[in-house]
CSV table of C-alpha atoms in Angstrom, one decimal:
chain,number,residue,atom,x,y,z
A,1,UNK,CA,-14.4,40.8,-20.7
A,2,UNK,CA,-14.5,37.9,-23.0
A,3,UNK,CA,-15.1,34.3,-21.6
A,4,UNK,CA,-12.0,32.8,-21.5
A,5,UNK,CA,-11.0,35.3,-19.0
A,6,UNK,CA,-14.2,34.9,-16.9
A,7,UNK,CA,-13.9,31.0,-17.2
A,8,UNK,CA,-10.2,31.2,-15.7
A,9,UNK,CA,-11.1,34.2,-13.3
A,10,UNK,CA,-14.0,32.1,-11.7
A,11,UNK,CA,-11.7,28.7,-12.0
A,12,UNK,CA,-9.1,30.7,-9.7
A,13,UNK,CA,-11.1,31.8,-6.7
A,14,UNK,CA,-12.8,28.5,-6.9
A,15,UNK,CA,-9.2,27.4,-6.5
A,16,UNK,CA,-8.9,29.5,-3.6
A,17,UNK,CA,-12.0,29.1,-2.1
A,18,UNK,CA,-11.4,25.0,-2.2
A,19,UNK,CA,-8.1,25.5,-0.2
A,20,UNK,CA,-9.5,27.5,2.6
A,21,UNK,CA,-12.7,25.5,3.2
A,22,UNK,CA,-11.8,22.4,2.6
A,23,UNK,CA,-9.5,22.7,5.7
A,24,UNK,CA,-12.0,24.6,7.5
A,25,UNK,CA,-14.9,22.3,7.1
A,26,UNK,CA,-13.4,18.9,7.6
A,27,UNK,CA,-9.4,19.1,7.2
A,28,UNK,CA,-9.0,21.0,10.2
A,29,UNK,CA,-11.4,19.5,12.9
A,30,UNK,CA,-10.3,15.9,11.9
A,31,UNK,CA,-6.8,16.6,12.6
A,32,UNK,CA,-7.7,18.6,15.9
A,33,UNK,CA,-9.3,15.3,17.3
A,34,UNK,CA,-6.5,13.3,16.2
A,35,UNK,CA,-3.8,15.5,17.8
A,36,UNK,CA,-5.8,16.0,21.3
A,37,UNK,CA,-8.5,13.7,21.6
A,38,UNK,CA,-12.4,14.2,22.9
A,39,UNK,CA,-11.4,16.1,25.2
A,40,UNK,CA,-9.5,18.8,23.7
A,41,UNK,CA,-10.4,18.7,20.1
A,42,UNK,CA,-12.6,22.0,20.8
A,43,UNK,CA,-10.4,24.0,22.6
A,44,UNK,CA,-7.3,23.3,19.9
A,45,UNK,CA,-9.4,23.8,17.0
A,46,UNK,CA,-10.6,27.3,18.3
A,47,UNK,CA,-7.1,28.2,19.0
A,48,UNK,CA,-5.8,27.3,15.4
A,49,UNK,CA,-8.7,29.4,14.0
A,50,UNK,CA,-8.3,32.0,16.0
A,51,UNK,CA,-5.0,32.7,15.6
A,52,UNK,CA,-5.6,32.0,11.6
A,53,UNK,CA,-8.5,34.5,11.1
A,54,UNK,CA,-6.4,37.2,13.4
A,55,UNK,CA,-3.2,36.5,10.6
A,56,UNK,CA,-5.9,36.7,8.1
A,57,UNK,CA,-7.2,40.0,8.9
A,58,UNK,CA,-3.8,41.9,8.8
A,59,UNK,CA,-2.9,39.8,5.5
A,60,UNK,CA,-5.5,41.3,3.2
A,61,UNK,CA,-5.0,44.6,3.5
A,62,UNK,CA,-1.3,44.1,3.5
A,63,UNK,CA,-1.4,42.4,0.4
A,64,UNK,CA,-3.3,44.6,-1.1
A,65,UNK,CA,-1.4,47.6,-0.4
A,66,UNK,CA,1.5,45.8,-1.3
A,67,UNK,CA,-0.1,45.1,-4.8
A,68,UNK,CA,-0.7,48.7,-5.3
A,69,UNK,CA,2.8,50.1,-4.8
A,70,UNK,CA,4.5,47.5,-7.0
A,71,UNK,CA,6.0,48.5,-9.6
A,72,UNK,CA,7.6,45.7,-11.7
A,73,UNK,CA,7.4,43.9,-15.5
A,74,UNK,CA,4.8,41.5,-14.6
A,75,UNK,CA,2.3,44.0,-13.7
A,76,UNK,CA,1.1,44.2,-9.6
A,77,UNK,CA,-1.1,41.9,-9.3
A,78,UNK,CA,0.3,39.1,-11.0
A,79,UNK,CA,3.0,38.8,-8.7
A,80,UNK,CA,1.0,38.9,-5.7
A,81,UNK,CA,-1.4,36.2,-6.8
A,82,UNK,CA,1.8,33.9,-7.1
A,83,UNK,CA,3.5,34.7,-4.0
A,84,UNK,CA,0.6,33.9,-2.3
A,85,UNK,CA,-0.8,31.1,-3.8
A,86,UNK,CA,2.9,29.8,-3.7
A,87,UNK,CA,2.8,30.4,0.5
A,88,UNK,CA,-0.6,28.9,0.7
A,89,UNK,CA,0.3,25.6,-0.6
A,90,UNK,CA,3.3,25.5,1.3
A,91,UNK,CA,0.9,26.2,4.2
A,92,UNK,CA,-1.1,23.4,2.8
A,93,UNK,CA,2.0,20.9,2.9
A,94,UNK,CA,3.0,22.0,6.6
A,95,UNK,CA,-0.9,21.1,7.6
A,96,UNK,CA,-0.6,17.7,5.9
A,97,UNK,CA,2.6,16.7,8.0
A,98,UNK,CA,2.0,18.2,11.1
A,99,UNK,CA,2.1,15.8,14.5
A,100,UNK,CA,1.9,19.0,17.0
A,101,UNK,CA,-0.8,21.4,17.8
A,102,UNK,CA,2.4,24.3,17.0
A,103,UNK,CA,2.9,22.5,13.9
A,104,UNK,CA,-1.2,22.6,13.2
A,105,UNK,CA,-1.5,26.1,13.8
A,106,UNK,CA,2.0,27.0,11.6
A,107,UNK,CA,0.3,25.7,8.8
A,108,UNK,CA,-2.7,26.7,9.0
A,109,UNK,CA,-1.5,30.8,9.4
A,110,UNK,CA,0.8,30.3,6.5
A,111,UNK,CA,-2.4,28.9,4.9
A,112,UNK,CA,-4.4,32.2,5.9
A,113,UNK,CA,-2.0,34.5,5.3
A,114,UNK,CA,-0.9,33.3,1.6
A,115,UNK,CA,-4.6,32.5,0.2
A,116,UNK,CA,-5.6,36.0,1.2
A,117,UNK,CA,-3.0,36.7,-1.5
A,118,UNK,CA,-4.9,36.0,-4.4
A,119,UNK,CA,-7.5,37.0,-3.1
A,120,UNK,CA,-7.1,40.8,-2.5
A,121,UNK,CA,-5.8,40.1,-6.1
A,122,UNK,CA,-8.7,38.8,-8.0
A,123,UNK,CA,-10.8,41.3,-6.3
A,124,UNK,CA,-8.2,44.1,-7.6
A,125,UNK,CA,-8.5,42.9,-10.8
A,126,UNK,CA,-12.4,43.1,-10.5
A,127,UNK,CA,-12.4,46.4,-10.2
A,128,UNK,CA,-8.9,46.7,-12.8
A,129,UNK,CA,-10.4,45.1,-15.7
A,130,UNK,CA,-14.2,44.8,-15.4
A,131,UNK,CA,-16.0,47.3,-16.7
A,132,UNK,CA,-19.0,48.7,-14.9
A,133,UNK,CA,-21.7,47.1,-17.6
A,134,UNK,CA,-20.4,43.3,-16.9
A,135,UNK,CA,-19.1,43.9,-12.9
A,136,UNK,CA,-22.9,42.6,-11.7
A,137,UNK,CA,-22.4,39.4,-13.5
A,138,UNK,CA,-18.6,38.7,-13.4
A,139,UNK,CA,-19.1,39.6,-9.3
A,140,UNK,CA,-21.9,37.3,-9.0
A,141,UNK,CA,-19.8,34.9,-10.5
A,142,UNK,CA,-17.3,35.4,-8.0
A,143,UNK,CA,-19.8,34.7,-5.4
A,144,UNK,CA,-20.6,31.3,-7.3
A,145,UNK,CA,-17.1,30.4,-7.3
A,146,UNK,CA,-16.5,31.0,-3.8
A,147,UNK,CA,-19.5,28.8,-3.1
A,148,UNK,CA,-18.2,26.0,-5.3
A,149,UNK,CA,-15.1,25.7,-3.5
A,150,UNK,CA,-16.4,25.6,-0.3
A,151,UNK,CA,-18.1,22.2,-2.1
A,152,UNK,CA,-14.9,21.5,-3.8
A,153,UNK,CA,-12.6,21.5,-1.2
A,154,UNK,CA,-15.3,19.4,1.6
A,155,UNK,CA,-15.7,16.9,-1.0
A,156,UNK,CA,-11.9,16.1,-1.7
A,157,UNK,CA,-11.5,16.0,2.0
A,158,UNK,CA,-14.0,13.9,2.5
A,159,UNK,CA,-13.2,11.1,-0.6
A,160,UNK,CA,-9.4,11.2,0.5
A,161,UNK,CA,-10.0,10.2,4.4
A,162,UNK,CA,-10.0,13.6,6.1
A,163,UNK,CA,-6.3,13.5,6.6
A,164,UNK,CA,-2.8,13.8,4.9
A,165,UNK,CA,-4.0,13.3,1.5
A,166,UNK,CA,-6.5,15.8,1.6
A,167,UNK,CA,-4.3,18.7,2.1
A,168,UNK,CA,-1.8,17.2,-0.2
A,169,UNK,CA,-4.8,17.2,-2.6
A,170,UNK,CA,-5.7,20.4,-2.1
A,171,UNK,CA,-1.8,21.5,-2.4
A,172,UNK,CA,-2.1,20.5,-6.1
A,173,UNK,CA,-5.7,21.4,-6.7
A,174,UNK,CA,-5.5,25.4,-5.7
A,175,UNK,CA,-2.6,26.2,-8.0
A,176,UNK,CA,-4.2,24.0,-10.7
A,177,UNK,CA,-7.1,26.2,-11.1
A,178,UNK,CA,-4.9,29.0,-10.4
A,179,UNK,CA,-2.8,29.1,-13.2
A,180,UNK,CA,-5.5,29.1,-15.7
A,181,UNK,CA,-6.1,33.0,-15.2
A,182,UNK,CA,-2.0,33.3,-15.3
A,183,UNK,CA,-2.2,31.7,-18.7
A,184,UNK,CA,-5.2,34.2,-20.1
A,185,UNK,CA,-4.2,37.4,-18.1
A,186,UNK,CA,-2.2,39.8,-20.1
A,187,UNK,CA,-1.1,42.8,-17.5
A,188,UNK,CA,0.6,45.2,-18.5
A,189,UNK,CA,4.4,46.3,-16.7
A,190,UNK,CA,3.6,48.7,-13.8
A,191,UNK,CA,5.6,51.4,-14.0
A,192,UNK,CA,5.7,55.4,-12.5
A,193,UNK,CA,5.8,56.8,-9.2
A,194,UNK,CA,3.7,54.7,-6.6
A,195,UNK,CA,0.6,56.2,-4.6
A,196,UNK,CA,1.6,59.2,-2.6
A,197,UNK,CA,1.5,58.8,1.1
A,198,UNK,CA,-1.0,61.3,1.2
A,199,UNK,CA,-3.8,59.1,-0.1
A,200,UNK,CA,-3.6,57.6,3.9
A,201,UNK,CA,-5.2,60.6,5.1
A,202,UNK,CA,-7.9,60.4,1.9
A,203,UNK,CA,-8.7,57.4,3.0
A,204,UNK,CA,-8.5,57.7,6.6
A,205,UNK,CA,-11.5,60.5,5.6
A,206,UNK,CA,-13.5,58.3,3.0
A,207,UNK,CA,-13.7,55.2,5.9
A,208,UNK,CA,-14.6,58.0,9.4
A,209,UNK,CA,-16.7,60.4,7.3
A,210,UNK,CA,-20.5,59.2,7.6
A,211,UNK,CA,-21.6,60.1,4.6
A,212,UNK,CA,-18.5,57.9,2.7
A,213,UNK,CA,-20.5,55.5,0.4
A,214,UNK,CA,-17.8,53.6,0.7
A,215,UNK,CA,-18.4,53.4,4.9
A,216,UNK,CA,-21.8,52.7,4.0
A,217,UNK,CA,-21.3,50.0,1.6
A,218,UNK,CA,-19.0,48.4,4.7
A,219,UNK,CA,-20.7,48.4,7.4
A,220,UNK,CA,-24.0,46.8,5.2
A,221,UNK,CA,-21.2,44.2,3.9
A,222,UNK,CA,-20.1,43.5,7.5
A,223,UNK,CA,-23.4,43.2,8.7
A,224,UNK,CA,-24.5,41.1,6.1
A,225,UNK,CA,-21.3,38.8,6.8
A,226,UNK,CA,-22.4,38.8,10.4
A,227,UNK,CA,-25.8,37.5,9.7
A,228,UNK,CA,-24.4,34.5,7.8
A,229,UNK,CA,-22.0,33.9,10.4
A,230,UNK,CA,-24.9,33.6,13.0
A,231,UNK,CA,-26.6,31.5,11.1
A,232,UNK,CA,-24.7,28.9,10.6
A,233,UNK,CA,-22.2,29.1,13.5
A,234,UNK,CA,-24.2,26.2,15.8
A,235,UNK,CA,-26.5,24.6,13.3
A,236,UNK,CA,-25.2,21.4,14.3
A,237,UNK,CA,-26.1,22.0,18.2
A,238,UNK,CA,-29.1,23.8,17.2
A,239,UNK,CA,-30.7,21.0,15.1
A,240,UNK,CA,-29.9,18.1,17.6
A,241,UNK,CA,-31.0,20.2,20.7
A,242,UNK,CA,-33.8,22.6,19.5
A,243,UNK,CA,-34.9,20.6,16.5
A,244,UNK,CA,-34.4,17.2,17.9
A,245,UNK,CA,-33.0,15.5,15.1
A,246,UNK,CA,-31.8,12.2,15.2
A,247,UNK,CA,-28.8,12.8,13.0
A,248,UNK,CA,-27.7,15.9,12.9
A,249,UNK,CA,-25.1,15.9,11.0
A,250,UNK,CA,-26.8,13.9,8.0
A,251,UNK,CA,-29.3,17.1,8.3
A,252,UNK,CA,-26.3,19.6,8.6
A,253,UNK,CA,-25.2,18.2,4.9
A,254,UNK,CA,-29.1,18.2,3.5
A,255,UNK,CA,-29.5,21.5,4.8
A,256,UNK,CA,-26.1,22.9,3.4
A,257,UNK,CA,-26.2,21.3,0.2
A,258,UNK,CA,-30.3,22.9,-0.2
A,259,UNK,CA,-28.4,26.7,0.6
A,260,UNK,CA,-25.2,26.5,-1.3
A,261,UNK,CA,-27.3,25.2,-4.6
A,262,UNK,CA,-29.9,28.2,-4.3
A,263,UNK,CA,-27.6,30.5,-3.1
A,264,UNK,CA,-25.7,29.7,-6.2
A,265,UNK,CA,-28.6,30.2,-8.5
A,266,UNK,CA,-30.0,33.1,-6.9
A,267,UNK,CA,-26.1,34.6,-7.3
A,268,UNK,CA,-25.8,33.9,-10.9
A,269,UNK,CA,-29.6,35.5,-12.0
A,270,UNK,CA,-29.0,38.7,-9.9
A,271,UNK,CA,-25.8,39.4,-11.3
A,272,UNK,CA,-27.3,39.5,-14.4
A,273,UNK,CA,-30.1,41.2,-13.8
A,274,UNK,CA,-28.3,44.0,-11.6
A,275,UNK,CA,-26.3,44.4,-15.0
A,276,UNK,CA,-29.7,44.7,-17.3
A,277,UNK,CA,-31.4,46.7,-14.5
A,278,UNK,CA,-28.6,48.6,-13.8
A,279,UNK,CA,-29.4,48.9,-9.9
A,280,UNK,CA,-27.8,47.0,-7.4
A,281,UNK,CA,-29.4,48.3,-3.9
A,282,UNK,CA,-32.7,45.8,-4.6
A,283,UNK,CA,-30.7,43.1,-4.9
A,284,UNK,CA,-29.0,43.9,-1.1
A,285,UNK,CA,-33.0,45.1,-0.1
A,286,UNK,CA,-34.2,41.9,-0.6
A,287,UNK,CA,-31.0,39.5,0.3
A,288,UNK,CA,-31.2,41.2,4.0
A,289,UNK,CA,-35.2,40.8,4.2
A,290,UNK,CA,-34.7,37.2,2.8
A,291,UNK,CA,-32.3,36.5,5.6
A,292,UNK,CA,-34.3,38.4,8.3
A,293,UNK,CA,-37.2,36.1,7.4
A,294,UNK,CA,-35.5,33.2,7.4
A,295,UNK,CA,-33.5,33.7,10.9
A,296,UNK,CA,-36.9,33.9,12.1
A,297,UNK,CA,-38.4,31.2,10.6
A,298,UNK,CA,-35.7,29.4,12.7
A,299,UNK,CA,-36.0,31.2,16.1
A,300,UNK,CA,-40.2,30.8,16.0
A,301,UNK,CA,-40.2,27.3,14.2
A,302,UNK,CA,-37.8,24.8,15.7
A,303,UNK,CA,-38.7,21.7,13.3
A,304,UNK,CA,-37.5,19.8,10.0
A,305,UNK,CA,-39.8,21.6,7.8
A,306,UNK,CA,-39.3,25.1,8.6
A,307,UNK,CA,-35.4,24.2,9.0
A,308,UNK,CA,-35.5,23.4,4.9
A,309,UNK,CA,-37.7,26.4,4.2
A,310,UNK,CA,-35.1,28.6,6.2
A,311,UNK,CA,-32.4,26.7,4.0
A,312,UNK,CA,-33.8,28.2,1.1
A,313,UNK,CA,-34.4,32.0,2.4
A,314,UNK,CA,-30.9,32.3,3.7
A,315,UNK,CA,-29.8,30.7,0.4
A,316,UNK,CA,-31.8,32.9,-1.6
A,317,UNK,CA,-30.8,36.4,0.6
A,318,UNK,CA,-27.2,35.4,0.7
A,319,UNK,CA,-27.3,34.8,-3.3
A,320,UNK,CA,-28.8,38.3,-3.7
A,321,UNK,CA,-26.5,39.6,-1.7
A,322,UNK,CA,-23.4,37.8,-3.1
A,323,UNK,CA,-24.9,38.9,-6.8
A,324,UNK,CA,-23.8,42.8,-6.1
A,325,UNK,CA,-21.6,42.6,-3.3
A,326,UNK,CA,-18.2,42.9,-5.1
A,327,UNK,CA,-19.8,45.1,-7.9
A,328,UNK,CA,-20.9,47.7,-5.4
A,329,UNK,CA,-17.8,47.6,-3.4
A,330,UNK,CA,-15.6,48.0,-6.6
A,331,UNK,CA,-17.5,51.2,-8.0
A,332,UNK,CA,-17.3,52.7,-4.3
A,333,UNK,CA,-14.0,53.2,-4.2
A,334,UNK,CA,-12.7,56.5,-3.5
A,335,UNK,CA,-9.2,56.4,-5.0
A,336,UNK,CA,-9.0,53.9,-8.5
A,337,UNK,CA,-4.7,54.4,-7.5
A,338,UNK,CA,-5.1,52.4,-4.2
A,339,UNK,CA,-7.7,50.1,-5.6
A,340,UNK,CA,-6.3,46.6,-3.9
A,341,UNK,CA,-5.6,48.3,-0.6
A,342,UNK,CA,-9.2,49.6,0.1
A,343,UNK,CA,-10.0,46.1,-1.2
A,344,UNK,CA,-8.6,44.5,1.6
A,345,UNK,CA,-9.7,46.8,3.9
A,346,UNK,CA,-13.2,46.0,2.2
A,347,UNK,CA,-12.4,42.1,2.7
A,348,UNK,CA,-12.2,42.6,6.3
A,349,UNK,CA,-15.8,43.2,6.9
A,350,UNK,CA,-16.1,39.2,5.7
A,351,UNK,CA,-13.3,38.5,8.1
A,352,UNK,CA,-14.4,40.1,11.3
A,353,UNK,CA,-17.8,38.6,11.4
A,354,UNK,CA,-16.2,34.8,11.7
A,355,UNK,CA,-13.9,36.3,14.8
A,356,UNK,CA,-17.2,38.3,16.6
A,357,UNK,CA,-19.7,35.7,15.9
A,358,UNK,CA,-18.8,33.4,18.5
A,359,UNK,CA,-18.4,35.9,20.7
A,360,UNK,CA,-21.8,37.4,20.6
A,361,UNK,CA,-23.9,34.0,20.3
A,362,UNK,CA,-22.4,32.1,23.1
A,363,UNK,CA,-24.1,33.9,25.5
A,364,UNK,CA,-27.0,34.3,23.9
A,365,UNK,CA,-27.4,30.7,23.7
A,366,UNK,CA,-26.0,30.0,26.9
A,367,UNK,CA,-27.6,32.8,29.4
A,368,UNK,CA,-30.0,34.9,27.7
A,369,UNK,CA,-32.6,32.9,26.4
A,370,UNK,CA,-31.3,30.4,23.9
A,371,UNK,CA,-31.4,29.3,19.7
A,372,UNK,CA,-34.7,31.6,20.2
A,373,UNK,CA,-32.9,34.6,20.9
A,374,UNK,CA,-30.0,33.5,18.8
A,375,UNK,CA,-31.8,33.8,16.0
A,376,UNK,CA,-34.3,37.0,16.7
A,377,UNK,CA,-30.6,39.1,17.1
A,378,UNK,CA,-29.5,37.3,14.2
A,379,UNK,CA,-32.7,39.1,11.9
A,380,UNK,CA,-32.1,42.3,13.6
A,381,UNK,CA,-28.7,42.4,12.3
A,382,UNK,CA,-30.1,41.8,9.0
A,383,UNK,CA,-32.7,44.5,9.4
A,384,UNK,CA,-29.7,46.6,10.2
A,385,UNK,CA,-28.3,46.1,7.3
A,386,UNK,CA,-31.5,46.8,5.5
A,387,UNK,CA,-32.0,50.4,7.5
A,388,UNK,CA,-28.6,51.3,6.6
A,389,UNK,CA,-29.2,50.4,2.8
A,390,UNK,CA,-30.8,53.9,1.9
A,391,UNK,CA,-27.6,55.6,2.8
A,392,UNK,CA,-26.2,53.9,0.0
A,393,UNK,CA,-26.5,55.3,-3.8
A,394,UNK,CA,-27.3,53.3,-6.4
A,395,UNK,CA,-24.0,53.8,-7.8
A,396,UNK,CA,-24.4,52.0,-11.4
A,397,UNK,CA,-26.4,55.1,-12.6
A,398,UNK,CA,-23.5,56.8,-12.4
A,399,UNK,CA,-19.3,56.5,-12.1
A,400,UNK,CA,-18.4,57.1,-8.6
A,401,UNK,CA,-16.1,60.2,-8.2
A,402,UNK,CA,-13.1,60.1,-5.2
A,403,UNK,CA,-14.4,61.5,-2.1
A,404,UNK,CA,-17.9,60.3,-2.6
């Protein structure tokens, strides 16, 4: 793929990326506390992302599958990345006008549930038009754009008052850098019959059967997703109480700026070098032991110092990992027919582990032992991941075939 079409492929799920974290990381919390005060700020925030990630999980795989069946001029995944874009910033516009907690939680589902639009379709087209040679790099730089967005979107909801303006900010932004890959794209007109039913029970098998590498390259993705998760689920708590810091949320910002920059760099080299190399499991090797090593780091050594030096090892691991993530998933897929389907199904090991992590480390902070155990679980689950790993073929040295 030439670089115009990487430029506006990467400029589109930064889009993306900007509009779901931008709320997430500042948007959303702002306008929790305004709505219901110190008191209840915690509970109603939960609530709206709860309820947003739950909408979120059956929208990926629904567009997906949707995307797959279509059969129309414009191709099937064009449409799909407008209608959802299109629903997002109307989800966008609901958020920047809403006075109630229903109104809150409306707009931040029709947020959810639209972004994941475009989504399941730049992953399709991934997999559609990336050939296996360039899918290390062009995924990697997926992963980079996702982690610019998350940038992107905090820093316009931060410079426009963490209010109205930011989501109406946002509302332009996302389909701003959206339509640059509608301008590039060229698809051609989907036509013929659409997948046959049967392929439910093909893929039923591929995702139950242990040996599926698709199965394999899930559960190391969901995992993986999990670790992260951990990680930085109480880092704000974690670094006033166990640390001690005196700001903690001037920290919070040093130490997120120091992992989103090396994760970024880390993501770019090893999607190159997974193409040149042509392997792809080293990369996930050592992003898992990177992360391991630097959840412990954190359980063992509660001060500034090691905090920065974990910063950098979950950056690093998470970059590695990010580098080959949507290359392996794409070239794991067991039918190329019902590509954006499995996709989703794929995308839901990133979604789960943001519903289950709070879950699982409230009380391990609270009852069994603390930020210490917190964080030891947190490197098993990486080590997980890492055990699970040889399971898992290096698939560049050969196309996968359905079934395997």
């Amino acid at each position: 793929m030439g670089r115009r079409w990487v430029t506006a492929y990467v400029l589109a799920m930064a889009g993306v990326a900007a509009g779901w974290f931008g709320p997430i990381q500042i948007l959303l919390p702002a306008q929790a506390g305004r709505l219901a005060g110190p008191e209840g700020k915690e509970a109603l925030l939960a609530l709206v992302t709860g309820y947003g990630a739950a909408a979120s999980l059956a929208a990926n795989p629904l567009w997906g599958a949707v995307s797959d069946r279509l059969r129309c001029r414009w191709g099937r995944r064009r449409p799909v990345f407008v209608a959802g874009t299109g629903v997002g910033v109307l989800g966008l516009l609901v958020l920047s006008d809403a006075t109630s907690a229903t109104g809150m939680m409306t707009g931040w589902i029709l947020v959810q549930v639209g972004l994941n639009g475009p989504l399941a379709a730049l992953a399709a087209l991934l997999g559609d038009r990336v050939p296996d040679r360039q899918r290390g790099t062009v995924g990697a730089f997926f992963g980079v754009a996702q982690i610019a967005g998350v940038v992107l979107g905090t820093a316009v909801a931060v410079a426009l008052g963490e209010g109205a303006l930011g989501y109406a900010a946002l509302a332009v932004a996302v389909p701003a850098l959206a339509v640059s890959l509608l301008l590039v794209h060229r698809e051609p007109a989907a036509s013929g019959p659409p997948p046959e039913v049967r392929a439910r029970g093909s893929r039923r098998a591929v995702l139950l059967r242990p040996g599926g590498q698709f199965g394999w390259a899930w559960l190391i993705r969901f995992l993986l997703n999990l670790v992260n998760a951990l990680v930085l689920l109480y880092l704000y708590y974690y670094l006033d109480d166990a640390v001690g810091a005196g700001d903690p949320g001037t920290l919070v910002l040093a130490v997120t700026l120091l992992n989103v920059t090396v994760a970024g760099v880390c993501a770019a080299a090893g999607g190159v070098l997974s193409d040149r190399l042509r392997r792809r499991r080293a990369f996930i090797a050592a992003g898992a032991g990177l992360l391991a090593c630097g959840a412990v780091l954190m359980a063992l050594l509660p001060a500034v110092p090691a905090v920065l030096a974990a910063a950098v090892l979950v950056g690093a691991g998470w970059g590695f990992f990010v580098a080959v993530d949507m290359a392996v998933i794409t070239q794991v897929l067991p039918d190329e027919e019902t590509r954006a389907t499995m996709l989703g199904i794929a995308n839901i090991a990133g979604t789960l582990p943001q519903l289950l992590a709070p879950v699982l480390a409230a009380p391990l902070v609270t009852r069994l032992g603390g930020y210490r155990t917190l964080y030891l679980v947190t490197a098993a689950v990486a080590l997980l991941a890492l055990a699970c790993l040889p399971r898992l073929r290096d698939v560049t040295r050969k196309p996968a075939t359905p079934g395997t």
